[in-house]
Short mmCIF file of C-alpha atoms (C1' of nucleotides) in Angstrom, two decimals:
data_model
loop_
_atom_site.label_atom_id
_atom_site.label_comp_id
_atom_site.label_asym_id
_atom_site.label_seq_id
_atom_site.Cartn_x
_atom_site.Cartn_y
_atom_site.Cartn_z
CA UNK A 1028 -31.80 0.43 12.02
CA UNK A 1029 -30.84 3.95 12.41
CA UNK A 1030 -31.65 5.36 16.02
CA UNK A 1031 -33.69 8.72 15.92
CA UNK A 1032 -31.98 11.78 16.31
CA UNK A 1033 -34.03 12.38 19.90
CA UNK A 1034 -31.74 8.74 21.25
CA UNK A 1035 -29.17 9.97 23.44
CA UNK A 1036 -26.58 7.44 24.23
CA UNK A 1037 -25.69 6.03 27.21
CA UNK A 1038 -22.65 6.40 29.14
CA UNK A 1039 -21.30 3.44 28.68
CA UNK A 1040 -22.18 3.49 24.97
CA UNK A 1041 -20.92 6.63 24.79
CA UNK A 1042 -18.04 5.17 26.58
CA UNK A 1043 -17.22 2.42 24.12
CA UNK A 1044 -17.32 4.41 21.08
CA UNK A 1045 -15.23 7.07 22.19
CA UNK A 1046 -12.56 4.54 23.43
CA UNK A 1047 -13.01 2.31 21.03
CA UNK A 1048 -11.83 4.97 18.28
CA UNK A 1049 -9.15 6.16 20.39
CA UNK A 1050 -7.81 2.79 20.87
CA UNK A 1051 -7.67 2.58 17.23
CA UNK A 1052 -5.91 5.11 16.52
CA UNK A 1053 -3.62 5.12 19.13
CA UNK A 1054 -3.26 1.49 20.49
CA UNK A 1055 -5.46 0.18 23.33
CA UNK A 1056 -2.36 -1.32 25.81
CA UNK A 1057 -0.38 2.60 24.93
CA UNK A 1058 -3.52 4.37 26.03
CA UNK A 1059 -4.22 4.91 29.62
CA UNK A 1060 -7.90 4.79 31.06
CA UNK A 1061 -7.46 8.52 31.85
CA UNK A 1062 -7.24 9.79 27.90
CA UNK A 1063 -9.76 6.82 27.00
CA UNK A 1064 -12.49 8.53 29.58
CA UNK A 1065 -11.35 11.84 28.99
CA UNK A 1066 -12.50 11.03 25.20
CA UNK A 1067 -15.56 10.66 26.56
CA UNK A 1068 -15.83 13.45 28.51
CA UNK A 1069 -15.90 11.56 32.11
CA UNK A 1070 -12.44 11.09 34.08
CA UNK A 1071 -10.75 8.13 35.11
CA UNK A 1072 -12.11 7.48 38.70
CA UNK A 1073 -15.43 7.08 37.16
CA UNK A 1074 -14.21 3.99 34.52
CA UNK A 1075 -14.45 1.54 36.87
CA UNK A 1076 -18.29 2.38 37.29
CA UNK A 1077 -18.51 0.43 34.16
CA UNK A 1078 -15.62 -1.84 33.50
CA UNK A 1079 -14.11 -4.02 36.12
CA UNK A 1080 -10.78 -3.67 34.44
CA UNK A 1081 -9.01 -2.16 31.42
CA UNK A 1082 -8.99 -5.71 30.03
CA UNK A 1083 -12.74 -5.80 30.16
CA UNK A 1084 -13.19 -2.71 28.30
CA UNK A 1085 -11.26 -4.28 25.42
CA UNK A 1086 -13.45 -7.40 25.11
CA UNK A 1087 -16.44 -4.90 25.09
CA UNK A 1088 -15.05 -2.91 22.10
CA UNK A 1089 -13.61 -5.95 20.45
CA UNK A 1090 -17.66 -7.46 20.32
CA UNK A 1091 -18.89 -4.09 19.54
CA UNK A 1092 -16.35 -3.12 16.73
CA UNK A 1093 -16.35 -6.33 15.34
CA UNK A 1094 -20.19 -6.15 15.07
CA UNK A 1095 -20.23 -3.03 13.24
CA UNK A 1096 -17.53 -4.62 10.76
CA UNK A 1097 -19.52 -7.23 9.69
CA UNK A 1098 -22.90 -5.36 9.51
CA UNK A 1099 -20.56 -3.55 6.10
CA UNK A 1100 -20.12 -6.63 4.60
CA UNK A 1101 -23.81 -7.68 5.62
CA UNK A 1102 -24.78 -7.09 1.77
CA UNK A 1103 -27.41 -8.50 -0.79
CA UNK A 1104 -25.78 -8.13 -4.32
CA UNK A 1105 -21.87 -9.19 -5.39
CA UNK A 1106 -22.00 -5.44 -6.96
CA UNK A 1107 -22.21 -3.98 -3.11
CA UNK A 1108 -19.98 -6.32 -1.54
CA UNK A 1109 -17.50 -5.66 -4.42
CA UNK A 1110 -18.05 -2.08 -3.21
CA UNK A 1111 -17.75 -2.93 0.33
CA UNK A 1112 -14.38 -4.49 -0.62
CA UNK A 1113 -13.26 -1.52 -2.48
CA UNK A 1114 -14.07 1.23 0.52
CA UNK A 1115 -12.28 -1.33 2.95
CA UNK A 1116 -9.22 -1.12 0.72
CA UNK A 1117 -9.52 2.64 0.15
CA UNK A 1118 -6.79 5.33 1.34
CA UNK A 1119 -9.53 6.79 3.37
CA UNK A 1120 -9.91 3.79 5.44
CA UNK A 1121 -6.08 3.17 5.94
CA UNK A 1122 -6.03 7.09 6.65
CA UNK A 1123 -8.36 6.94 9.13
CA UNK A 1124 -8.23 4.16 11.55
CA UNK A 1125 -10.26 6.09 14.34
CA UNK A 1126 -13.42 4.90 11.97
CA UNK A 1127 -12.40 2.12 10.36
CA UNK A 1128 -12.19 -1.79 11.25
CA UNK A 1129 -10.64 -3.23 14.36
CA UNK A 1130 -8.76 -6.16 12.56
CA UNK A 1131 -6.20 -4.23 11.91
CA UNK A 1132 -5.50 -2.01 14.75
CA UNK A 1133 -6.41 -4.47 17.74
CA UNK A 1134 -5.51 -7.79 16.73
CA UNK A 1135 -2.11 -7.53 17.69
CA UNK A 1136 -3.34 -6.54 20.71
CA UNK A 1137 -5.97 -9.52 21.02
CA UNK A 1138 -3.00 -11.57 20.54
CA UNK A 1139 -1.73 -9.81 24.10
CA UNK A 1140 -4.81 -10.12 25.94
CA UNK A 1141 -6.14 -13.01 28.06
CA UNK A 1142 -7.92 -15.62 26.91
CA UNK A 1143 -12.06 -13.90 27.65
CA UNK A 1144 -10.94 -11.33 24.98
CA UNK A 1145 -9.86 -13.68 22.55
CA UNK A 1146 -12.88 -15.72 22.99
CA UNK A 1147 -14.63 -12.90 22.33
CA UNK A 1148 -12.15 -12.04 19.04
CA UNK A 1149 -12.65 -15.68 18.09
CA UNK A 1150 -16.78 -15.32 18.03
CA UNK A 1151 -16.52 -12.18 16.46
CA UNK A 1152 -14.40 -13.11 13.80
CA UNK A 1153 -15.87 -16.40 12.93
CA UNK A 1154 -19.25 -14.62 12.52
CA UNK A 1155 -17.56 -12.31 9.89
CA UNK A 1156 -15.84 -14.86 7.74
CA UNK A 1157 -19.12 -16.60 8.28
CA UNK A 1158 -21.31 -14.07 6.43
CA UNK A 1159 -18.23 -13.39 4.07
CA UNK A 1160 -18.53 -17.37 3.40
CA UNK A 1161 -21.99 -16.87 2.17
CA UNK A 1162 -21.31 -14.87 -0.79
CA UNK A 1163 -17.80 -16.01 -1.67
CA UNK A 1164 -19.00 -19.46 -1.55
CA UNK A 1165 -16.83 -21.14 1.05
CA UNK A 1166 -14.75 -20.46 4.62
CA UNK A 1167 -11.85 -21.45 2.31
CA UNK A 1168 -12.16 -18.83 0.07
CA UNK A 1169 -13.46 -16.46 2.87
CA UNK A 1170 -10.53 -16.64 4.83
CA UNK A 1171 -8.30 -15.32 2.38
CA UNK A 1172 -10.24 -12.53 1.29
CA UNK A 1173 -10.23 -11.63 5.16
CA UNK A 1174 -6.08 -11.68 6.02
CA UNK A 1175 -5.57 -9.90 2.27
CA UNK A 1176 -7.86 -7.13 3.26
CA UNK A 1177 -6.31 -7.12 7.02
CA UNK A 1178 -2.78 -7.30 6.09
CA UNK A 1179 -3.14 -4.68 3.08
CA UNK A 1180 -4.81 -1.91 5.54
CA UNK A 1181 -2.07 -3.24 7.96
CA UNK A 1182 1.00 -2.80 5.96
CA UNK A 1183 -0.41 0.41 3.98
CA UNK A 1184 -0.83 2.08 7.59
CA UNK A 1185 2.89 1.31 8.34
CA UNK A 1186 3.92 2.70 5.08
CA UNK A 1187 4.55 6.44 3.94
CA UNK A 1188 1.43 7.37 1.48
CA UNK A 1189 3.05 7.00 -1.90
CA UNK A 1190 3.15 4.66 -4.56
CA UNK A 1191 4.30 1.73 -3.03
CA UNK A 1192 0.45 2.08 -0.46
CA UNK A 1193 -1.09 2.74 -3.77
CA UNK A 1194 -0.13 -0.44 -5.68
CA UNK A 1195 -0.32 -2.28 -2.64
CA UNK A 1196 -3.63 -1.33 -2.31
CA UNK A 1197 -4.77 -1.31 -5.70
CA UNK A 1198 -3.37 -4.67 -6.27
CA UNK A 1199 -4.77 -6.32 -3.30
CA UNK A 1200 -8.16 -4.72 -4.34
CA UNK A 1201 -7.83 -6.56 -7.51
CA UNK A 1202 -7.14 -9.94 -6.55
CA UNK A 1203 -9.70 -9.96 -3.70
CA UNK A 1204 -12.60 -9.00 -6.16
CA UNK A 1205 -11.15 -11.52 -8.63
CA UNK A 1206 -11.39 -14.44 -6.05
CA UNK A 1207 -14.64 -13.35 -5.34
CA UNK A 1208 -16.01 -13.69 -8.92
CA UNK A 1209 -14.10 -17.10 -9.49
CA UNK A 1210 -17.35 -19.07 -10.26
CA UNK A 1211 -16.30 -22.15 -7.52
CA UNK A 1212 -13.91 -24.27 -7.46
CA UNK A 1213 -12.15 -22.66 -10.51
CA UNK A 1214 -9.18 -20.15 -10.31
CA UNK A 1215 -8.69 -16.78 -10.00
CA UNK A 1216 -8.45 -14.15 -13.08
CA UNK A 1217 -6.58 -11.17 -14.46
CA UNK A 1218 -3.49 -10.31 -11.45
CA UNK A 1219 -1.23 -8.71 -13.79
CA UNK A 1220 -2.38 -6.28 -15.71
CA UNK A 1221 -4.21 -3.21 -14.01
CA UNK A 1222 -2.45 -0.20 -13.75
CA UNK A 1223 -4.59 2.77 -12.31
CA UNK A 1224 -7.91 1.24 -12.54
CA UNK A 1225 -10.25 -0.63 -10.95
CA UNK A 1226 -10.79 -4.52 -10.96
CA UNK A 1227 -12.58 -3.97 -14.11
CA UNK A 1228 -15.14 -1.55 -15.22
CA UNK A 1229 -17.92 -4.22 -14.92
CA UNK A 1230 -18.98 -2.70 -11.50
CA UNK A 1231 -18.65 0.88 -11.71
CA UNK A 1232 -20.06 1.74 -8.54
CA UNK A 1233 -19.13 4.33 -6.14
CA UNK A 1234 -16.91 4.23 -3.54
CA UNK A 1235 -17.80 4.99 -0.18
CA UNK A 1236 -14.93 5.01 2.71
CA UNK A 1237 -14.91 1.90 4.62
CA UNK A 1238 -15.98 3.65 8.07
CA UNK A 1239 -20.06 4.80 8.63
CA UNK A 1240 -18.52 7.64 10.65
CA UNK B 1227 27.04 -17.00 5.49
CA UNK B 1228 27.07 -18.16 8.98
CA UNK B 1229 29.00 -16.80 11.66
CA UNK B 1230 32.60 -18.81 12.67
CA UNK B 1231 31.35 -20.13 15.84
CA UNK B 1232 34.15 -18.38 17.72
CA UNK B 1233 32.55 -15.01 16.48
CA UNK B 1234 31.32 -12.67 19.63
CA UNK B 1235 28.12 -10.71 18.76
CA UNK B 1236 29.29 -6.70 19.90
CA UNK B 1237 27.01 -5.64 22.11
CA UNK B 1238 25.11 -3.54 20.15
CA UNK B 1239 24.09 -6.67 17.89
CA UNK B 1240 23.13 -9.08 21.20
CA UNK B 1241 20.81 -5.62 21.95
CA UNK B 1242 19.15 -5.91 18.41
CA UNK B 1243 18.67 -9.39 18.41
CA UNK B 1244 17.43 -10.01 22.30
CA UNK B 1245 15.18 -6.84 22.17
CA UNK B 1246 13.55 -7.45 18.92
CA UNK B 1247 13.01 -10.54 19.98
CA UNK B 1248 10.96 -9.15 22.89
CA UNK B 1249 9.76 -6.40 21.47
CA UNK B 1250 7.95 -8.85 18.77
CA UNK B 1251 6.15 -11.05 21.49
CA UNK B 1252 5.52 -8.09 23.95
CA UNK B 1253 4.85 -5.31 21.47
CA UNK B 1254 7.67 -2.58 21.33
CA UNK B 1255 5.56 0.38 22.44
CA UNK B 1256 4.66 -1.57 25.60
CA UNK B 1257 7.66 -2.80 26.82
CA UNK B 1258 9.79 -0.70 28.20
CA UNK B 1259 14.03 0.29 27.76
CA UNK B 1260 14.77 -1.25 31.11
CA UNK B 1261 13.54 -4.62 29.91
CA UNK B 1262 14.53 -4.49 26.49
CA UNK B 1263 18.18 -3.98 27.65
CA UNK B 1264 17.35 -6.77 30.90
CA UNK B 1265 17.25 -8.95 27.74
CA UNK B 1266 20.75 -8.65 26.81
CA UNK B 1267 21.83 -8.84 30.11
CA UNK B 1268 22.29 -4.69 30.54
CA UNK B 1269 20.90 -2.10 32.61
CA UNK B 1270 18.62 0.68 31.44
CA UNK B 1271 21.27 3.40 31.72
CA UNK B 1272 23.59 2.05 29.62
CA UNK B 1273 20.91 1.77 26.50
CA UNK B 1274 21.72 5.82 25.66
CA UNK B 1275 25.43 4.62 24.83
CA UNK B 1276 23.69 2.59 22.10
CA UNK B 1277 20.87 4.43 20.88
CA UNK B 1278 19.83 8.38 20.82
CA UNK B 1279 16.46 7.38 21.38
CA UNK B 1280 13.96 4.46 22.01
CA UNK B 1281 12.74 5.36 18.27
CA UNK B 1282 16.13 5.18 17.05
CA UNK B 1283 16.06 1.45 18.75
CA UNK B 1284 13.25 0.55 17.09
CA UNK B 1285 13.97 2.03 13.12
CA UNK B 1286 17.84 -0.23 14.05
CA UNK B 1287 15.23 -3.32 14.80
CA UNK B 1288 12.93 -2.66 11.54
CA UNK B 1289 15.89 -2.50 9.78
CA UNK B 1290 17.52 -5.78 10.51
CA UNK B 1291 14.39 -7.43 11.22
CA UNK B 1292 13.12 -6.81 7.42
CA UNK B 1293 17.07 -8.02 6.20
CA UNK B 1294 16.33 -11.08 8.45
CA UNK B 1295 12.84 -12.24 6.73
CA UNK B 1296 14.21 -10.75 3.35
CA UNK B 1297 16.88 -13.87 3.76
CA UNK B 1298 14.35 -16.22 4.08
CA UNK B 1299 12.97 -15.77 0.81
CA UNK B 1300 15.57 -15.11 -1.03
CA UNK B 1301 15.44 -18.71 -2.53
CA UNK B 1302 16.59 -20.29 -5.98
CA UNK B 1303 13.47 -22.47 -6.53
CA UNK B 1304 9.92 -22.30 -6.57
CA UNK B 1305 10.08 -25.71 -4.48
CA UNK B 1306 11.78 -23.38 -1.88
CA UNK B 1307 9.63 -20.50 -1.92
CA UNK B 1308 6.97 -23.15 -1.47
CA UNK B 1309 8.44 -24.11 1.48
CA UNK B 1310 9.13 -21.38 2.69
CA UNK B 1311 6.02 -19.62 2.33
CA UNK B 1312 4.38 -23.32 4.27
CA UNK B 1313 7.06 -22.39 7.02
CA UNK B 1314 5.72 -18.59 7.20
CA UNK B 1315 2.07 -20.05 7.59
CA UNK B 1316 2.95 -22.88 10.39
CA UNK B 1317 1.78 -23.39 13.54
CA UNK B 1318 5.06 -22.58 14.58
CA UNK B 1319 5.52 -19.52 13.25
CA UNK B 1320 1.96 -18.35 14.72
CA UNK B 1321 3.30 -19.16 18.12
CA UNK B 1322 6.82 -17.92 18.27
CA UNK B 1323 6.58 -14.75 17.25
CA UNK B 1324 10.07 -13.94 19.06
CA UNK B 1325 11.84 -16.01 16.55
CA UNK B 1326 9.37 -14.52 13.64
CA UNK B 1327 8.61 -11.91 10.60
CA UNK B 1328 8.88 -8.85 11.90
CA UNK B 1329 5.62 -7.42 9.86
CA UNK B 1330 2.62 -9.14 11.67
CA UNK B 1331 4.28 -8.02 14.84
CA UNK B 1332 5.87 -4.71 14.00
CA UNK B 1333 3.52 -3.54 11.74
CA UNK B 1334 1.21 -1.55 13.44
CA UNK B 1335 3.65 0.08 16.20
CA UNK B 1336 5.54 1.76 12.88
CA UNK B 1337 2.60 3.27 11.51
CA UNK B 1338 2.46 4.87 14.93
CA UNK B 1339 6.29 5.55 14.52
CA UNK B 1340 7.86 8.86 13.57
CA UNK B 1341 8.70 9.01 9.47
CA UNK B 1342 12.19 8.08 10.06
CA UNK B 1343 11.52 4.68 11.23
CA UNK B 1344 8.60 4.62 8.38
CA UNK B 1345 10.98 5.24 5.81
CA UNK B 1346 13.46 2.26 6.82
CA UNK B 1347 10.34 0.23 6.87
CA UNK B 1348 9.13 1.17 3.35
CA UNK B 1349 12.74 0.39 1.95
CA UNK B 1350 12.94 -2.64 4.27
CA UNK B 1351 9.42 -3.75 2.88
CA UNK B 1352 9.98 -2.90 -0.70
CA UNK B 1353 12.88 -4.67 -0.58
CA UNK B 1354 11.06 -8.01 0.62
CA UNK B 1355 8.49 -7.05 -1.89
CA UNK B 1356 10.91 -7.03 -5.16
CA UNK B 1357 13.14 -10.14 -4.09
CA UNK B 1358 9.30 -11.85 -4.24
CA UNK B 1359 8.66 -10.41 -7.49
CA UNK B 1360 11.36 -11.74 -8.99
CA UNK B 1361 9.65 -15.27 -8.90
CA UNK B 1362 5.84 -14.29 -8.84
CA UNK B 1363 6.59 -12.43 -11.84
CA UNK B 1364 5.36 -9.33 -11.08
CA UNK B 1365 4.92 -6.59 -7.93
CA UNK B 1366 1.54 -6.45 -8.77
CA UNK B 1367 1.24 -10.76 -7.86
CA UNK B 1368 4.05 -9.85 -4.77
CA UNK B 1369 1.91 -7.37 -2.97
CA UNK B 1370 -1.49 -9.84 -2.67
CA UNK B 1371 0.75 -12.47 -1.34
CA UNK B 1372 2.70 -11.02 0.96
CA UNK B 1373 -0.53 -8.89 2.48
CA UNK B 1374 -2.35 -12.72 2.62
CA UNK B 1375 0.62 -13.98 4.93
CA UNK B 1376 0.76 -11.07 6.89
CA UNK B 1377 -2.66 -10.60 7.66
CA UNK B 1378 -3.24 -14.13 7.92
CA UNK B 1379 -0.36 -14.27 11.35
CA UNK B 1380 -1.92 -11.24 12.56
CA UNK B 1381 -4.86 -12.67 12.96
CA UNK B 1382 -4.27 -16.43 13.86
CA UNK B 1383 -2.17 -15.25 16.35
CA UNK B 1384 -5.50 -13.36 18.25
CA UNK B 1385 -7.43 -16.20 17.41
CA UNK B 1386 -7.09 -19.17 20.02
CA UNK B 1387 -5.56 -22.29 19.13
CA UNK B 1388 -7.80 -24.51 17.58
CA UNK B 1389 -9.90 -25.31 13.96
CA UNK B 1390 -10.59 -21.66 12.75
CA UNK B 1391 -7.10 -20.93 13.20
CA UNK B 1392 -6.55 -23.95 11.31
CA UNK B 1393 -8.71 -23.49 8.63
CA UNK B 1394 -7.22 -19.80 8.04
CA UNK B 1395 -3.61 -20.87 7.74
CA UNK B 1396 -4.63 -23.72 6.03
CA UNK B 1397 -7.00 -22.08 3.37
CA UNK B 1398 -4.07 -19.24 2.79
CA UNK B 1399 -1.47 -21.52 2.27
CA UNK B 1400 -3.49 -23.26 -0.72
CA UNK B 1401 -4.63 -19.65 -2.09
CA UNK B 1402 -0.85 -18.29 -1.90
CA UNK B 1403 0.70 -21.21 -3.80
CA UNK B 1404 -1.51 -21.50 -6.30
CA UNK B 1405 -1.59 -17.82 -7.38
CA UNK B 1406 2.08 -18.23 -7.39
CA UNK B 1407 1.98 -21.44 -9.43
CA UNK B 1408 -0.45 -19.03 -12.09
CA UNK B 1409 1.79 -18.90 -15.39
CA UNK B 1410 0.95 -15.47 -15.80
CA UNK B 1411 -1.46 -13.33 -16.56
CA UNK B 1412 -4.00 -16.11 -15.94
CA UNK B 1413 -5.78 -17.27 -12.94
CA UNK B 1414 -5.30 -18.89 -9.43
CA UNK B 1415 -6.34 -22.52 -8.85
CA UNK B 1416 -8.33 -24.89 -6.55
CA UNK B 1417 -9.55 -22.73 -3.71
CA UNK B 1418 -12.33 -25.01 -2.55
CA UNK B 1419 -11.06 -29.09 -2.49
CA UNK B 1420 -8.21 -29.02 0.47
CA UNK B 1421 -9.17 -30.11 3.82
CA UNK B 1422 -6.75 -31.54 5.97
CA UNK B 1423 -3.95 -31.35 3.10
CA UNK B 1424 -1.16 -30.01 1.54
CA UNK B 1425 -1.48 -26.99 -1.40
CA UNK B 1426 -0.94 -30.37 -3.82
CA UNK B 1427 1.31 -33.33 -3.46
CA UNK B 1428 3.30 -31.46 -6.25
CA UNK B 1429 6.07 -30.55 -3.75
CA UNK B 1430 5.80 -32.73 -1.18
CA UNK B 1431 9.45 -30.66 0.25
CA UNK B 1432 9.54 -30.57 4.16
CA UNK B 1433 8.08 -27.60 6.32
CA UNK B 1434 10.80 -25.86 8.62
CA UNK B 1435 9.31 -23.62 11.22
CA UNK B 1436 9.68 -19.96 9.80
CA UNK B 1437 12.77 -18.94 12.30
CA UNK B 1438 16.07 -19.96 11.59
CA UNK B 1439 17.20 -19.50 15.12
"C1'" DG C 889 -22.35 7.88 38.75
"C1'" DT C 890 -19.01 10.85 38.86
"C1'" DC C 891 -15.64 13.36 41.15
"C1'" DT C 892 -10.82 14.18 43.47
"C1'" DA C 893 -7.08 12.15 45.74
"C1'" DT C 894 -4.09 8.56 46.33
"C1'" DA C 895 -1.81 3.93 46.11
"C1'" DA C 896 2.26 1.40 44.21
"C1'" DG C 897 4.75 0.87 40.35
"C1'" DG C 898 6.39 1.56 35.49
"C1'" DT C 899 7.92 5.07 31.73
"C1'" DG C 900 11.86 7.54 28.83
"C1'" DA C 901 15.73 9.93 29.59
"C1'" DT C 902 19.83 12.09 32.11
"C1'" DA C 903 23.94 12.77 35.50
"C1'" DG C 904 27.85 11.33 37.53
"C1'" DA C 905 30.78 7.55 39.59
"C1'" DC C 906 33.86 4.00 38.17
"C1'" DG D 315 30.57 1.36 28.38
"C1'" DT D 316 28.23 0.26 32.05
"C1'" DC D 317 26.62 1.15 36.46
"C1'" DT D 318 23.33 3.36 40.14
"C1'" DA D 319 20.45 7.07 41.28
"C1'" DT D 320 17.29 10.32 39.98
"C1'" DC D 321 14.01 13.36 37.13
"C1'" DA D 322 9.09 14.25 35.98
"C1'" DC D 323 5.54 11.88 34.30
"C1'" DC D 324 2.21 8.25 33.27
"C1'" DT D 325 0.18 3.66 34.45
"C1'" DT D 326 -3.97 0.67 36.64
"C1'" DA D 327 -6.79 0.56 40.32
"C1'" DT D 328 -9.07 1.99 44.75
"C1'" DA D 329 -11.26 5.08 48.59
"C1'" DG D 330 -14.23 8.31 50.01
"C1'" DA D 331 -16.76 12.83 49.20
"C1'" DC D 332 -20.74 14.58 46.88
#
DNA sequence: GTCTATAAGGTGATAGAC
DNA sequence: GTCTATCACCTTATAGAC
C-alpha cells in the first residue's frame, strides 16, 4: 500500500496534504487560501485551478483525512487495535494535531460548513464507527469509544500539559480498552484503580503515536 | 439564586452573555469584535472600554461559560445528574449551541488561545471535573464521562440530523449512566440492548433541554 | 497551471468628539 | 462609555499575462 519512493505527488495531492495539516493545526475557517497554498509551495491565484471554493477544499480534506483515520483502526487482532487506541490517546497525538485525526480539529468546523461537507463528514464517519463496530461488537458500543477518544484529544488540546491532560488521558485510555474487552452485552471492568499504568499489563505492546507522519 | 426581575445586567455582563452566545454558534475566532458587540446592541469602538483585548474577551467568556455548565451539574441526586446528563445529550442541546456547554464549542479555539485563557479553562474545567467526582466517586470515573459528552456534541453537531446522530447520542447516554450507576470499582452495564429507549426505566425523571435560558 | 494584480469587504485595534 | 472615523492588514474570489 505504500507508494514507491520514485511516486511524486500531484499538485492537488500535494495540495490537500499540505492544507489539510495546516488546517489542523491552525483551524480551516482562521486560515486564508493564501497560507494554505503557500504550504504547498503554490500561491493563492493558482487555488482555484483546483477547488471551486474554499468550502470545497474542506470536503476534499474532510474525505481524505477521514480515510486515513480509519485505515489506523483498520486492524486484525484486539492486541493492535488496543494499541491503536493507546497511540490515539497518546500526548504525542494531542501534541501534534498537524498529523493526527481530523475529528477533533475540524468537526467544529463541519458543524459550520454547508450541508455537501457534512455529507461528506457523515459518510466518512459512519464508515469509521463502522469498522470500529466490527471489533467492538456493536455501533452501540462503537459510538462511545469514538466521542471518548474525540472529546479526550479535544479537551487535552485545550488544556495546559500537566497532570490534569495526563489523567484525563490515562483514564479515558482505560475505560475505552475496558469497553472494548467487555465480552457483549456485559459491563465494563476496572475504572478506578490505575494510577500510572496502562489498562493492564495483559497487552504490553508498544506504543506508536497516533499520526503515520 | 435568580436575579430580582427588576435587576439590570451592567453592560459588561449583557456583552458576556450576548457574545458568548455568538461566539458558541459562530466560533469565536471567526466572528469578529464588531459583531460580537452588534450583539449587545454596541458598536465596535466601544468594546476596548470593556476589554484590553479580544483574548481578554474570550478568557472573561471561558470563565463564566465553565461557572454556567458547572451550575448545571451541581445536583443533590443521582436522579438529577441523570437528568441532567439526558439534557446534555438532547437533541436540543445538539442544536442550540448558543444556549449550550461551552466545551464542545469552545474547546478547540482555547487550545489555539494564549496560556492565559488556557489557564482559566483548566481551573474552569477542573472545577466541572471535581463537582462530577463527587458523585461518580472518583476523577478517574469523571474524566471518561465528561470526554464521552463532549466528544459526543462535537460530533453530532457535524453530523446531519438524522439516525447516526441518533444512534450516537443515544448509545452515549446508555454508556454514561451506567458507568455512573457502577458501585465502584466494578464494571459498566448493558451497552448492547437499548434501541429506541431510555438508559432504563429506573428514572423515568423528565429531560429539560441542557440551557436554562 | 501558475503567476501577479485587483476586486470588495472584513479584521483587530486606536484616536478623538461628545 | 459610547460614538464615528480611520489605521494597516487579511479575507475570498476573479482577470489576464505567461
Amino acid at each position: 500500500m505504500r507508494y514507491p519512493a520514485s511516486h511524486k505527488t500531484t499538485t492537488r495531492e500535494r495540495i490537500l496534504d499540505e492544507a489539510g495539516q495546516l488546517a489542523k493545526e491552525r483551524g480551516f475557517a482562521t486560515t486564508g487560501v493564501d497560507a494554505l497554498m503557500a504550504a504547498a509551495g503554490l500561491t493563492a491565484g493558482a487555488f482555484y485551478a483546483h477547488f471551486a471554493s474554499k468550502s470545497e477544499l474542506l470536503s476534499a480534506l474532510v474525505e481524505r483525512e477521514l480515510k486515513r483515520s480509519q485505515r489506523m483502526f483498520a486492524v486484525d487482532s484486539d492486541a493492535a487495535l488496543e494499541a491503536a487506541i493507546g497511540a490515539y490517546l497518546s500526548p504525542q497525538h494531542v501534541e501534534r494535531p498537524r498529523k493526527g485525526c481530523p475529528l477533533p480539529t475540524l468537526s467544529s468546523e463541519v458543524a459550520r460548513a454547508d450541508d455537501t461537507v457534512r455529507s461528506t463528514y457523515a459518510r466518512g464517519l459512519a464508515e469509521v464507527v463502522q469498522q470500529l463496530a466490527q471489533r467492538a461488537g456493536s455501533e452501540e458500543k462503537a459510538w462511545p469509544m469514538v466521542a471518548q477518544a474525540v472529546g479526550a484529544v479535544t479537551l487535552a488540546r485545550a488544556l495546559p500539559a500537566g497532570r490534569a491532560r495526563k489523567t484525563l488521558l490515562d483514564s479515558v485510555r482505560d475505560q475505552v480498552i475496558a469497553a472494548l474487552r467487555q465480552p457483549e452485552g456485559e459491563t465494563a471492568p476496572p475504572t478506578s484503580p490505575s494510577r500510572p499504568g496502562r489498562a493492564s499489563p495483559r497487552k504490553p505492546s508498544r506504543l506508536r503515536s497516533h499520526p503515520n507522519s
